[in-house]
């Protein structure tokens, strides 16, 4: 983040060329803004404005938010050398602040103070933003039952009112820990740790956001809704960004917390009382982001699982989605059951809570016939040594058993190779761990989501069953979503499944100098009353 002091920046620019390194992508709203990607080097030309700087990247020039970059003295100098350069002038640094921190404050502590101030400032702005949505849009929409159903409003706004209530409590906790006189002494790490579980409510909002965009897009094709939403914005005196831009902000916000905490940790000395809490808070918020990402993946998977089930011949019993929402592992095994002890080649699909097995068609191997399932909540996995099995009185190799607690039900499964057996043993362990994790985090798929997934699968293939394609889609569910090297989300950029592309910057940013109006239909305040009157006179039939 660019938490530099304007006085220092102006002085450095007057001494010579100053470059800044982009921390995040900046998607431009108009031709007066400078677009760049994370990692780009920007030449800072003018930093007289505290929040918006003028800069240059290659042949492009424009305004960009200072909070999106980190200053560097030149393109080749590491940030550590730049900080050392500033430390050499720490006395001047403190004097130039002119604030309550006083002269002589080390620049690392000043940078920490700036990070703290930025966190507090953006948090207050975010609360106002949520309040504006709840009071400016939702409240007005609920008055117009002729235009909106409750289901439509729930789809468009999700649980944003719940986010608003939570964020107000969170801001109060931050304010208590914020040291106004000496911000660098603030100890806010514990606030994130105490609320890490509550941040998981963002999962519902992020999962619903694509549906909100679809619903809003349908309504915005009708003029009266365009004018109505614009009238709501003007009544609430909100900044000039369309509703879809406002609704994107909570998605951006939950992704930004790990970035802010990483920056705070960077400028917190290990001896600082807040260091351990900030370090733990950073890990906690990364885990929240991973959890939200994983839940989104699981919700996207249920459609594929429903399509797979619809492709299986002779299906019996309840739907897979009635108990499961994720494919853990799949593959061929030889199944030996009592009392015949006869081996049968089957294809097994291990979901959370259950193991489904099917028979392949002799001629068309892509066609599967349902043969049964095992309740993994009632089964114990036993590793079997090579040799003669006493229960089945047969010689086995690469085998394992699934046994009920009382031993009434025993299934012997054999893999072709030792490594395949070990992979299945790991998969059964993973399944139990995932079930426990879902229980601890409260992850569930609603009945409405299950029914909708099965309905979509039926509609997708009304005249026939999607054989090979459905199987391929199901087997692709376990594709890794994390970074292939680090095995974690790359939080220096928006996680793919979470943040859709948008042609706007964050609504939390202040208006910049000479900033032009953003997209959306503009209604001058002078005709606001006529716009609202026009809306009220339109058809009173709700939109489907």
Coordinates of C-alpha atoms in Angstrom, one line a residue:
X1 CA 0.0 0.0 0.0
X2 CA 1.1 3.6 -0.5
X3 CA 1.0 5.0 3.0
X4 CA 3.6 7.6 2.2
X5 CA 3.4 11.1 3.7
X6 CA 2.7 13.8 1.1
X7 CA 5.4 16.1 2.4
X8 CA 8.1 13.5 2.0
X9 CA 6.9 12.6 -1.4
X10 CA 6.8 16.1 -2.8
X11 CA 10.3 16.7 -1.4
X12 CA 11.6 13.5 -3.1
X13 CA 10.0 14.4 -6.4
X14 CA 11.5 17.9 -6.3
X15 CA 15.0 16.2 -5.8
X16 CA 14.6 14.0 -8.8
X17 CA 12.6 11.2 -10.5
X18 CA 10.6 9.1 -8.1
X19 CA 9.2 5.7 -9.0
X20 CA 6.4 3.7 -7.3
X21 CA 5.7 0.0 -7.4
X22 CA 2.1 -1.0 -8.0
X23 CA 0.7 -3.3 -5.2
X24 CA -2.7 -4.0 -6.9
X25 CA -4.2 -3.7 -10.4
X26 CA -5.8 -0.4 -11.1
X27 CA -8.7 -0.6 -13.6
X28 CA -9.4 2.8 -15.0
X29 CA -12.8 4.5 -15.1
X30 CA -12.0 7.1 -17.7
X31 CA -9.2 8.4 -19.9
X32 CA -7.8 10.7 -17.2
X33 CA -6.9 7.8 -14.9
X34 CA -3.7 5.7 -15.3
X35 CA -4.2 2.0 -15.5
X36 CA -1.6 -0.5 -14.4
X37 CA -1.1 -4.0 -13.0
X38 CA 0.4 -5.2 -9.8
X39 CA 4.2 -5.1 -10.1
X40 CA 4.3 -2.3 -12.6
X41 CA 6.7 0.6 -12.0
X42 CA 5.0 4.0 -12.2
X43 CA 7.0 7.3 -12.5
X44 CA 5.4 9.7 -10.0
X45 CA 5.2 13.2 -11.6
X46 CA 2.9 15.0 -9.2
X47 CA 2.1 14.1 -5.6
X48 CA 0.8 17.4 -4.3
X49 CA -2.7 15.8 -3.9
X50 CA -2.6 13.6 -0.8
X51 CA -4.8 10.8 -2.2
X52 CA -4.5 11.0 -6.0
X53 CA -1.1 11.3 -7.7
X54 CA -0.3 12.0 -11.4
X55 CA 2.1 9.4 -12.9
X56 CA 3.4 7.9 -16.0
X57 CA 3.8 4.2 -17.2
X58 CA 5.5 4.0 -20.6
X59 CA 3.6 6.4 -22.9
X60 CA 0.5 6.7 -20.7
X61 CA -0.1 9.4 -18.1
X62 CA -2.9 9.9 -15.6
X63 CA -4.3 10.1 -12.1
X64 CA -4.0 7.0 -9.8
X65 CA -4.8 6.4 -6.1
X66 CA -1.7 6.7 -3.9
X67 CA -2.9 3.9 -1.8
X68 CA -2.4 1.4 -4.7
X69 CA 1.4 1.9 -4.8
X70 CA 4.6 1.8 -2.7
X71 CA 7.3 4.4 -3.3
X72 CA 10.7 3.5 -4.6
X73 CA 13.6 5.9 -5.2
X74 CA 14.3 4.3 -8.6
X75 CA 13.3 1.3 -10.5
X76 CA 16.3 -0.8 -9.4
X77 CA 16.6 0.1 -5.8
X78 CA 15.0 -2.4 -3.4
X79 CA 12.4 -1.1 -0.9
X80 CA 14.7 -2.0 2.0
X81 CA 17.3 0.5 0.7
X82 CA 14.7 3.1 0.2
X83 CA 13.5 2.7 3.8
X84 CA 17.2 2.9 4.9
X85 CA 17.5 6.1 2.9
X86 CA 14.5 7.6 4.7
X87 CA 15.8 6.3 8.1
X88 CA 18.9 8.4 7.5
X89 CA 16.7 11.5 7.5
X90 CA 14.4 10.4 10.3
X91 CA 14.7 13.6 12.1
X92 CA 13.5 15.6 9.0
X93 CA 10.8 12.9 8.5
X94 CA 9.3 13.5 11.9
X95 CA 9.5 17.3 11.5
X96 CA 7.8 17.3 8.1
X97 CA 4.8 15.5 9.5
X98 CA 3.6 18.4 11.5
X99 CA 1.3 16.0 13.4
X100 CA 1.0 14.7 16.9
X101 CA 3.7 12.2 16.5
X102 CA 6.4 14.8 16.9
X103 CA 9.9 15.1 15.4
X104 CA 12.4 12.3 15.5
X105 CA 9.9 9.5 15.0
X106 CA 11.6 6.6 13.0
X107 CA 10.2 6.3 9.6
X108 CA 9.3 2.6 10.1
X109 CA 7.1 3.7 13.0
X110 CA 5.7 6.5 10.9
X111 CA 4.9 4.0 8.1
X112 CA 3.1 1.8 10.7
X113 CA 1.1 4.9 11.8
X114 CA 0.1 5.6 8.2
X115 CA -1.0 1.9 7.7
X116 CA -3.1 2.1 10.9
X117 CA -4.6 5.4 9.8
X118 CA -5.4 3.9 6.4
X119 CA -7.1 0.9 7.9
X120 CA -9.2 3.1 10.2
X121 CA -10.1 5.5 7.4
X122 CA -11.1 2.8 4.9
X123 CA -13.1 1.0 7.6
X124 CA -15.1 4.1 8.4
X125 CA -15.7 4.8 4.7
X126 CA -16.8 1.2 4.2
X127 CA -19.4 1.5 7.0
X128 CA -20.8 4.6 5.3
X129 CA -20.9 2.7 2.0
X130 CA -22.8 -0.2 3.5
X131 CA -25.2 2.2 5.3
X132 CA -25.9 4.0 2.0
X133 CA -26.7 0.7 0.3
X134 CA -29.1 -0.4 3.1
X135 CA -30.8 3.0 3.5
X136 CA -30.4 4.4 0.0
X137 CA -31.3 1.4 -2.0
X138 CA -32.8 -1.5 0.0
X139 CA -35.1 0.7 2.1
X140 CA -36.5 2.5 -1.0
X141 CA -36.8 -0.8 -3.0
X142 CA -38.9 -2.4 -0.2
X143 CA -41.4 0.5 -0.5
X144 CA -42.0 -0.4 -4.1
X145 CA -43.7 -3.8 -3.8
X146 CA -45.1 -3.2 -7.3
X147 CA -41.5 -3.2 -8.7
X148 CA -39.6 -5.7 -6.5
X149 CA -40.4 -9.0 -4.9
X150 CA -38.6 -10.0 -1.7
X151 CA -36.9 -12.8 -3.6
X152 CA -35.5 -10.4 -6.1
X153 CA -34.2 -8.1 -3.4
X154 CA -32.6 -11.0 -1.6
X155 CA -30.9 -12.0 -4.9
X156 CA -29.7 -8.5 -5.7
X157 CA -28.5 -7.5 -2.2
X158 CA -27.7 -10.8 -0.6
X159 CA -27.0 -10.6 3.1
X160 CA -25.4 -7.1 2.9
X161 CA -27.6 -5.9 5.8
X162 CA -26.0 -8.6 7.9
X163 CA -22.5 -7.5 6.8
X164 CA -23.5 -3.9 7.8
X165 CA -24.4 -5.0 11.3
X166 CA -21.2 -7.0 11.7
X167 CA -18.9 -4.3 10.4
X168 CA -20.4 -1.7 12.8
X169 CA -19.4 -3.9 15.7
X170 CA -16.0 -4.6 14.2
X171 CA -15.3 -0.8 13.7
X172 CA -16.3 -0.2 17.4
X173 CA -13.7 -2.8 18.4
X174 CA -11.1 -1.2 16.3
X175 CA -11.8 2.3 17.7
X176 CA -11.3 1.0 21.2
X177 CA -7.8 -0.3 20.2
X178 CA -6.9 2.8 18.1
X179 CA -4.5 5.2 19.7
X180 CA -5.4 8.6 18.3
X181 CA -2.5 10.5 19.8
X182 CA 0.1 7.9 18.7
X183 CA -1.3 5.6 16.0
X184 CA 1.8 3.6 15.7
X185 CA 1.2 2.3 19.2
X186 CA -2.3 1.0 18.4
X187 CA -2.8 -2.7 19.0
X188 CA -5.5 -3.8 16.5
X189 CA -4.4 -7.3 15.7
X190 CA -6.6 -8.9 18.4
X191 CA -9.7 -7.4 16.8
X192 CA -9.2 -9.5 13.7
X193 CA -8.5 -12.6 15.8
X194 CA -11.6 -12.2 17.9
X195 CA -13.9 -11.8 14.8
X196 CA -12.3 -14.2 12.4
X197 CA -15.2 -16.6 12.6
X198 CA -17.7 -13.8 12.0
X199 CA -15.9 -12.8 8.8
X200 CA -17.1 -16.0 7.3
X201 CA -20.5 -14.4 6.6
X202 CA -18.9 -12.9 3.6
X203 CA -19.0 -16.4 2.0
X204 CA -22.7 -16.1 1.5
X205 CA -22.4 -12.7 -0.1
X206 CA -19.5 -13.7 -2.4
X207 CA -21.3 -16.8 -3.5
X208 CA -24.5 -14.9 -4.3
X209 CA -22.8 -12.0 -6.1
X210 CA -22.8 -13.6 -9.6
X211 CA -26.6 -14.1 -9.2
X212 CA -27.0 -10.5 -8.1
X213 CA -25.2 -9.3 -11.3
X214 CA -27.5 -11.5 -13.5
X215 CA -30.7 -10.2 -11.8
X216 CA -29.5 -6.6 -11.8
X217 CA -28.5 -6.9 -15.5
X218 CA -32.1 -8.0 -16.4
X219 CA -33.7 -5.1 -14.5
X220 CA -31.3 -2.5 -16.0
X221 CA -32.6 -3.3 -19.5
X222 CA -35.9 -1.6 -18.4
X223 CA -35.8 2.2 -18.3
X224 CA -37.9 2.7 -15.2
X225 CA -35.4 0.6 -13.1
X226 CA -32.5 2.6 -14.4
X227 CA -34.1 5.8 -13.4
X228 CA -35.3 4.4 -10.1
X229 CA -31.8 3.2 -9.0
X230 CA -30.3 6.5 -10.1
X231 CA -32.9 8.4 -8.1
X232 CA -32.1 6.3 -5.0
X233 CA -28.4 7.2 -5.4
X234 CA -29.1 10.9 -5.7
X235 CA -31.5 10.9 -2.7
X236 CA -28.8 9.3 -0.6
X237 CA -26.1 11.7 -2.0
X238 CA -23.9 8.8 -2.9
X239 CA -20.8 9.1 -5.2
X240 CA -21.3 8.7 -9.0
X241 CA -20.9 4.9 -9.4
X242 CA -23.7 2.6 -10.6
X243 CA -25.3 0.0 -8.3
X244 CA -23.3 -3.0 -9.6
X245 CA -20.2 -1.1 -8.6
X246 CA -21.4 -0.5 -5.1
X247 CA -22.4 -4.2 -4.7
X248 CA -18.9 -5.3 -5.7
X249 CA -17.2 -3.5 -2.8
X250 CA -17.8 -6.2 -0.1
X251 CA -16.2 -8.8 -2.4
X252 CA -13.2 -6.4 -2.8
X253 CA -13.1 -5.6 0.9
X254 CA -12.7 -9.2 2.3
X255 CA -9.9 -9.7 -0.2
X256 CA -8.2 -6.5 0.9
X257 CA -7.9 -7.4 4.6
X258 CA -4.9 -9.8 4.2
X259 CA -3.1 -7.2 2.1
X260 CA -3.6 -4.5 4.7
X261 CA -2.4 -6.8 7.5
X262 CA 0.6 -7.9 5.5
X263 CA 1.6 -4.3 5.1
X264 CA 1.0 -3.6 8.8
X265 CA 3.1 -6.6 9.8
X266 CA 5.9 -5.3 7.5
X267 CA 6.2 -2.1 9.4
X268 CA 5.7 -3.6 12.9
X269 CA 8.8 -4.3 14.9
X270 CA 9.0 -7.8 16.4
X271 CA 9.3 -6.2 19.8
X272 CA 6.0 -4.3 19.4
X273 CA 3.2 -5.6 21.7
X274 CA 1.0 -6.0 18.6
X275 CA 3.4 -8.0 16.5
X276 CA 2.3 -11.5 17.4
X277 CA -1.4 -10.6 17.1
X278 CA -0.9 -9.0 13.7
X279 CA 1.0 -12.0 12.5
X280 CA -1.7 -14.3 13.7
X281 CA -4.4 -12.0 12.3
X282 CA -2.8 -12.1 8.9
X283 CA -2.8 -15.9 8.9
X284 CA -6.4 -15.9 10.1
X285 CA -7.7 -13.6 7.4
X286 CA -5.8 -15.6 4.7
X287 CA -7.6 -18.6 6.0
X288 CA -11.0 -16.7 5.8
X289 CA -10.2 -15.9 2.2
X290 CA -9.3 -19.5 1.5
X291 CA -12.5 -20.7 3.2
X292 CA -14.6 -18.4 1.1
X293 CA -12.9 -19.5 -2.0
X294 CA -13.4 -23.2 -1.1
X295 CA -17.1 -22.7 -0.3
X296 CA -17.6 -21.0 -3.7
X297 CA -15.9 -23.9 -5.4
X298 CA -18.1 -26.4 -3.6
X299 CA -21.3 -24.5 -4.6
X300 CA -20.1 -24.4 -8.2
X301 CA -19.5 -28.2 -8.0
X302 CA -23.0 -29.2 -7.0
X303 CA -24.3 -28.5 -10.5
X304 CA -21.7 -30.9 -12.0
X305 CA -22.5 -33.6 -9.4
X306 CA -26.2 -33.3 -10.3
X307 CA -25.3 -33.6 -14.0
X308 CA -23.2 -36.7 -13.3
X309 CA -26.0 -38.4 -11.3
X310 CA -28.4 -37.7 -14.1
X311 CA -26.1 -39.6 -16.5
X312 CA -26.0 -42.8 -14.3
X313 CA -28.3 -45.6 -15.5
X314 CA -30.6 -47.4 -13.0
X315 CA -30.1 -44.9 -10.2
X316 CA -31.8 -45.9 -6.9
X317 CA -32.4 -44.1 -3.6
X318 CA -31.8 -40.5 -2.6
X319 CA -29.8 -38.0 -4.6
X320 CA -26.0 -37.7 -4.0
X321 CA -26.6 -34.0 -3.1
X322 CA -28.9 -35.0 -0.2
X323 CA -25.8 -35.7 1.8
X324 CA -22.7 -34.8 -0.2
X325 CA -21.3 -31.7 -2.0
X326 CA -17.8 -32.7 -3.1
X327 CA -16.0 -35.5 -4.9
X328 CA -12.9 -36.5 -2.9
X329 CA -11.5 -39.3 -5.2
X330 CA -12.5 -41.8 -7.8
X331 CA -11.1 -44.9 -9.6
X332 CA -11.4 -48.6 -10.4
X333 CA -11.3 -51.2 -7.6
X334 CA -12.1 -54.9 -7.4
X335 CA -14.9 -55.3 -4.9
X336 CA -15.2 -58.6 -2.9
X337 CA -18.3 -59.2 -0.8
X338 CA -19.6 -62.0 1.4
X339 CA -20.7 -64.7 1.2
X340 CA -19.7 -65.6 -2.4
X341 CA -16.3 -63.9 -2.1
X342 CA -16.4 -63.2 -5.8
X343 CA -14.5 -60.3 -7.2
X344 CA -16.4 -57.6 -9.2
X345 CA -14.7 -54.8 -11.1
X346 CA -16.4 -51.5 -10.1
X347 CA -15.8 -47.8 -10.5
X348 CA -15.9 -46.0 -7.1
X349 CA -16.7 -42.4 -6.4
X350 CA -15.8 -41.2 -3.0
X351 CA -17.9 -38.2 -1.9
X352 CA -18.1 -36.6 1.5
X353 CA -20.2 -39.0 3.6
X354 CA -20.7 -41.7 1.0
X355 CA -19.0 -44.0 -1.4
X356 CA -20.9 -44.7 -4.7
X357 CA -19.9 -47.6 -6.9
X358 CA -21.0 -48.3 -10.5
X359 CA -20.5 -50.9 -13.2
X360 CA -19.2 -49.9 -16.6
X361 CA -21.0 -51.0 -19.7
X362 CA -19.2 -53.8 -21.5
X363 CA -19.3 -52.1 -24.9
X364 CA -19.6 -48.4 -24.1
X365 CA -17.2 -47.8 -21.2
X366 CA -18.5 -44.3 -20.7
X367 CA -21.9 -45.6 -19.6
X368 CA -22.2 -46.4 -15.9
X369 CA -24.9 -48.4 -14.1
X370 CA -25.6 -47.7 -10.5
X371 CA -24.8 -50.7 -8.2
X372 CA -24.9 -49.3 -4.7
X373 CA -23.4 -47.0 -2.1
X374 CA -21.8 -47.2 1.4
X375 CA -22.4 -44.8 4.2
X376 CA -18.9 -43.6 5.2
X377 CA -20.2 -42.2 8.5
X378 CA -20.8 -45.8 9.5
X379 CA -17.7 -47.4 8.0
X380 CA -14.2 -47.9 9.4
X381 CA -11.3 -48.2 6.9
X382 CA -8.8 -51.0 7.6
X383 CA -5.5 -51.5 5.9
X384 CA -5.1 -55.2 4.9
X385 CA -1.7 -57.0 4.5
X386 CA -1.0 -59.0 1.4
X387 CA -1.8 -62.7 1.7
X388 CA -4.8 -64.8 2.7
X389 CA -7.7 -62.9 4.3
X390 CA -9.3 -64.8 7.2
X391 CA -12.7 -63.2 6.8
X392 CA -13.1 -64.0 3.1
X393 CA -10.8 -67.0 2.9
X394 CA -9.1 -65.6 -0.3
X395 CA -5.6 -64.4 -1.1
X396 CA -5.5 -60.7 -1.6
X397 CA -3.0 -58.1 -2.7
X398 CA -3.1 -54.3 -2.4
X399 CA -6.3 -54.6 -0.4
X400 CA -8.3 -52.6 2.2
X401 CA -11.5 -53.2 4.1
X402 CA -14.6 -51.1 4.9
X403 CA -16.2 -52.5 8.0
X404 CA -19.3 -51.4 10.0
X405 CA -18.6 -50.8 13.8
X406 CA -20.2 -54.1 14.8
X407 CA -18.6 -56.1 12.0
X408 CA -22.0 -57.0 10.4
X409 CA -21.0 -55.5 7.1
X410 CA -17.6 -56.0 5.6
X411 CA -16.4 -55.0 2.1
X412 CA -13.0 -56.0 0.7
X413 CA -11.5 -53.7 -2.0
X414 CA -8.4 -54.4 -4.0
X415 CA -6.4 -52.0 -6.1
X416 CA -4.2 -53.0 -9.0
X417 CA -1.0 -51.4 -7.7
X418 CA 0.4 -50.6 -4.2
X419 CA 0.5 -46.8 -5.0
X420 CA -3.2 -46.9 -6.0
X421 CA -4.0 -48.5 -2.6
X422 CA -2.1 -45.8 -0.8
X423 CA -3.9 -43.1 -2.7
X424 CA -7.2 -44.6 -1.7
X425 CA -6.2 -44.8 1.9
X426 CA -5.2 -41.1 1.8
X427 CA -8.5 -40.3 0.1
X428 CA -10.5 -42.0 2.9
X429 CA -8.5 -39.9 5.5
X430 CA -9.2 -36.8 3.5
X431 CA -12.9 -37.5 3.4
X432 CA -13.1 -37.8 7.2
X433 CA -11.1 -34.6 7.6
X434 CA -13.4 -32.7 5.3
X435 CA -16.5 -33.9 7.0
X436 CA -15.0 -32.8 10.3
X437 CA -14.0 -29.4 8.8
X438 CA -17.4 -28.8 7.4
X439 CA -18.9 -29.6 10.8
X440 CA -16.5 -27.1 12.5
X441 CA -17.1 -24.3 10.0
X442 CA -20.8 -24.9 9.6
X443 CA -20.7 -25.5 5.9
X444 CA -24.0 -26.7 4.4
X445 CA -25.8 -26.7 1.1
X446 CA -29.4 -25.5 1.4
X447 CA -32.3 -27.6 0.2
X448 CA -33.1 -24.9 -2.3
X449 CA -29.6 -25.1 -3.8
X450 CA -29.8 -28.9 -4.0
X451 CA -33.2 -28.8 -5.7
X452 CA -32.1 -26.1 -8.2
X453 CA -29.0 -28.1 -9.1
X454 CA -31.0 -31.2 -9.9
X455 CA -33.6 -29.2 -11.8
X456 CA -30.8 -27.6 -13.9
X457 CA -29.4 -31.0 -14.6
X458 CA -32.8 -32.2 -15.9
X459 CA -33.3 -29.1 -18.0
X460 CA -29.8 -29.3 -19.5
X461 CA -30.4 -32.8 -21.0
X462 CA -34.2 -33.2 -21.5
X463 CA -33.9 -35.8 -24.3
X464 CA -30.9 -37.8 -23.2
X465 CA -28.3 -38.4 -20.6
X466 CA -24.9 -36.7 -20.8
X467 CA -22.7 -39.8 -20.5
X468 CA -19.0 -39.1 -21.1
X469 CA -19.2 -35.3 -20.7
X470 CA -20.8 -35.6 -17.2
X471 CA -18.2 -38.0 -16.1
X472 CA -15.4 -35.7 -17.4
X473 CA -16.9 -32.7 -15.6
X474 CA -17.2 -34.7 -12.3
X475 CA -13.6 -35.9 -12.5
X476 CA -12.4 -32.3 -13.1
X477 CA -13.9 -31.2 -9.8
X478 CA -10.7 -32.0 -7.9
X479 CA -8.6 -29.7 -10.1
X480 CA -6.3 -27.6 -7.9
X481 CA -7.5 -24.1 -7.3
X482 CA -4.6 -22.9 -5.3
X483 CA -1.3 -21.6 -6.6
X484 CA 0.7 -24.6 -7.9
X485 CA 3.9 -23.6 -6.1
X486 CA 2.8 -22.0 -2.9
X487 CA -0.3 -24.1 -2.4
X488 CA -2.2 -21.0 -1.2
X489 CA -4.2 -18.1 -2.7
X490 CA -2.1 -15.4 -4.3
X491 CA -3.5 -12.6 -2.2
X492 CA -1.5 -9.9 -3.9
X493 CA -4.1 -10.1 -6.6
X494 CA -7.9 -10.8 -6.4
X495 CA -8.5 -14.6 -6.2
X496 CA -10.0 -15.8 -9.5
X497 CA -13.3 -17.3 -8.3
X498 CA -14.0 -14.5 -5.9
X499 CA -13.6 -11.2 -7.8
X500 CA -15.2 -10.7 -11.2
X501 CA -13.7 -8.3 -13.5
X502 CA -15.2 -4.8 -13.3
X503 CA -14.6 -1.6 -15.3
X504 CA -14.3 0.5 -12.2
X505 CA -12.1 1.2 -9.2
X506 CA -13.1 0.7 -5.6
X507 CA -16.0 2.9 -4.5
X508 CA -14.1 3.4 -1.2
X509 CA -11.6 5.6 -3.0
X510 CA -12.1 9.4 -2.7
X511 CA -12.8 11.5 -5.7
X512 CA -9.6 12.6 -7.4
X513 CA -8.7 15.9 -8.9
X514 CA -10.5 16.7 -12.2
X515 CA -12.2 13.3 -11.8
X516 CA -14.9 12.8 -14.4
X517 CA -18.2 11.2 -13.9
X518 CA -18.3 7.4 -14.0
X519 CA -20.6 5.2 -15.9
X520 CA -24.3 4.9 -15.4
X521 CA -27.3 7.0 -16.4
X522 CA -27.0 10.5 -15.0
X523 CA -30.1 12.3 -13.6
X524 CA -29.5 15.9 -12.6
X525 CA -30.6 16.7 -9.1
X526 CA -33.0 19.3 -10.5
X527 CA -35.1 16.7 -12.2
X528 CA -35.0 14.2 -9.3
X529 CA -38.5 14.9 -8.2
X530 CA -39.8 14.3 -11.7
X531 CA -37.9 11.1 -12.0
X532 CA -39.4 9.7 -8.8
X533 CA -42.8 10.8 -9.9
X534 CA -42.3 9.2 -13.2
X535 CA -41.3 5.9 -11.6
X536 CA -44.4 5.9 -9.3
X537 CA -46.7 6.3 -12.2
X538 CA -45.5 3.2 -14.1
X539 CA -47.0 -0.3 -14.2
X540 CA -47.4 -1.9 -10.9
X541 CA -46.6 -5.4 -12.0
X542 CA -43.5 -7.0 -10.5
X543 CA -40.8 -8.1 -12.9
X544 CA -40.2 -11.8 -13.1

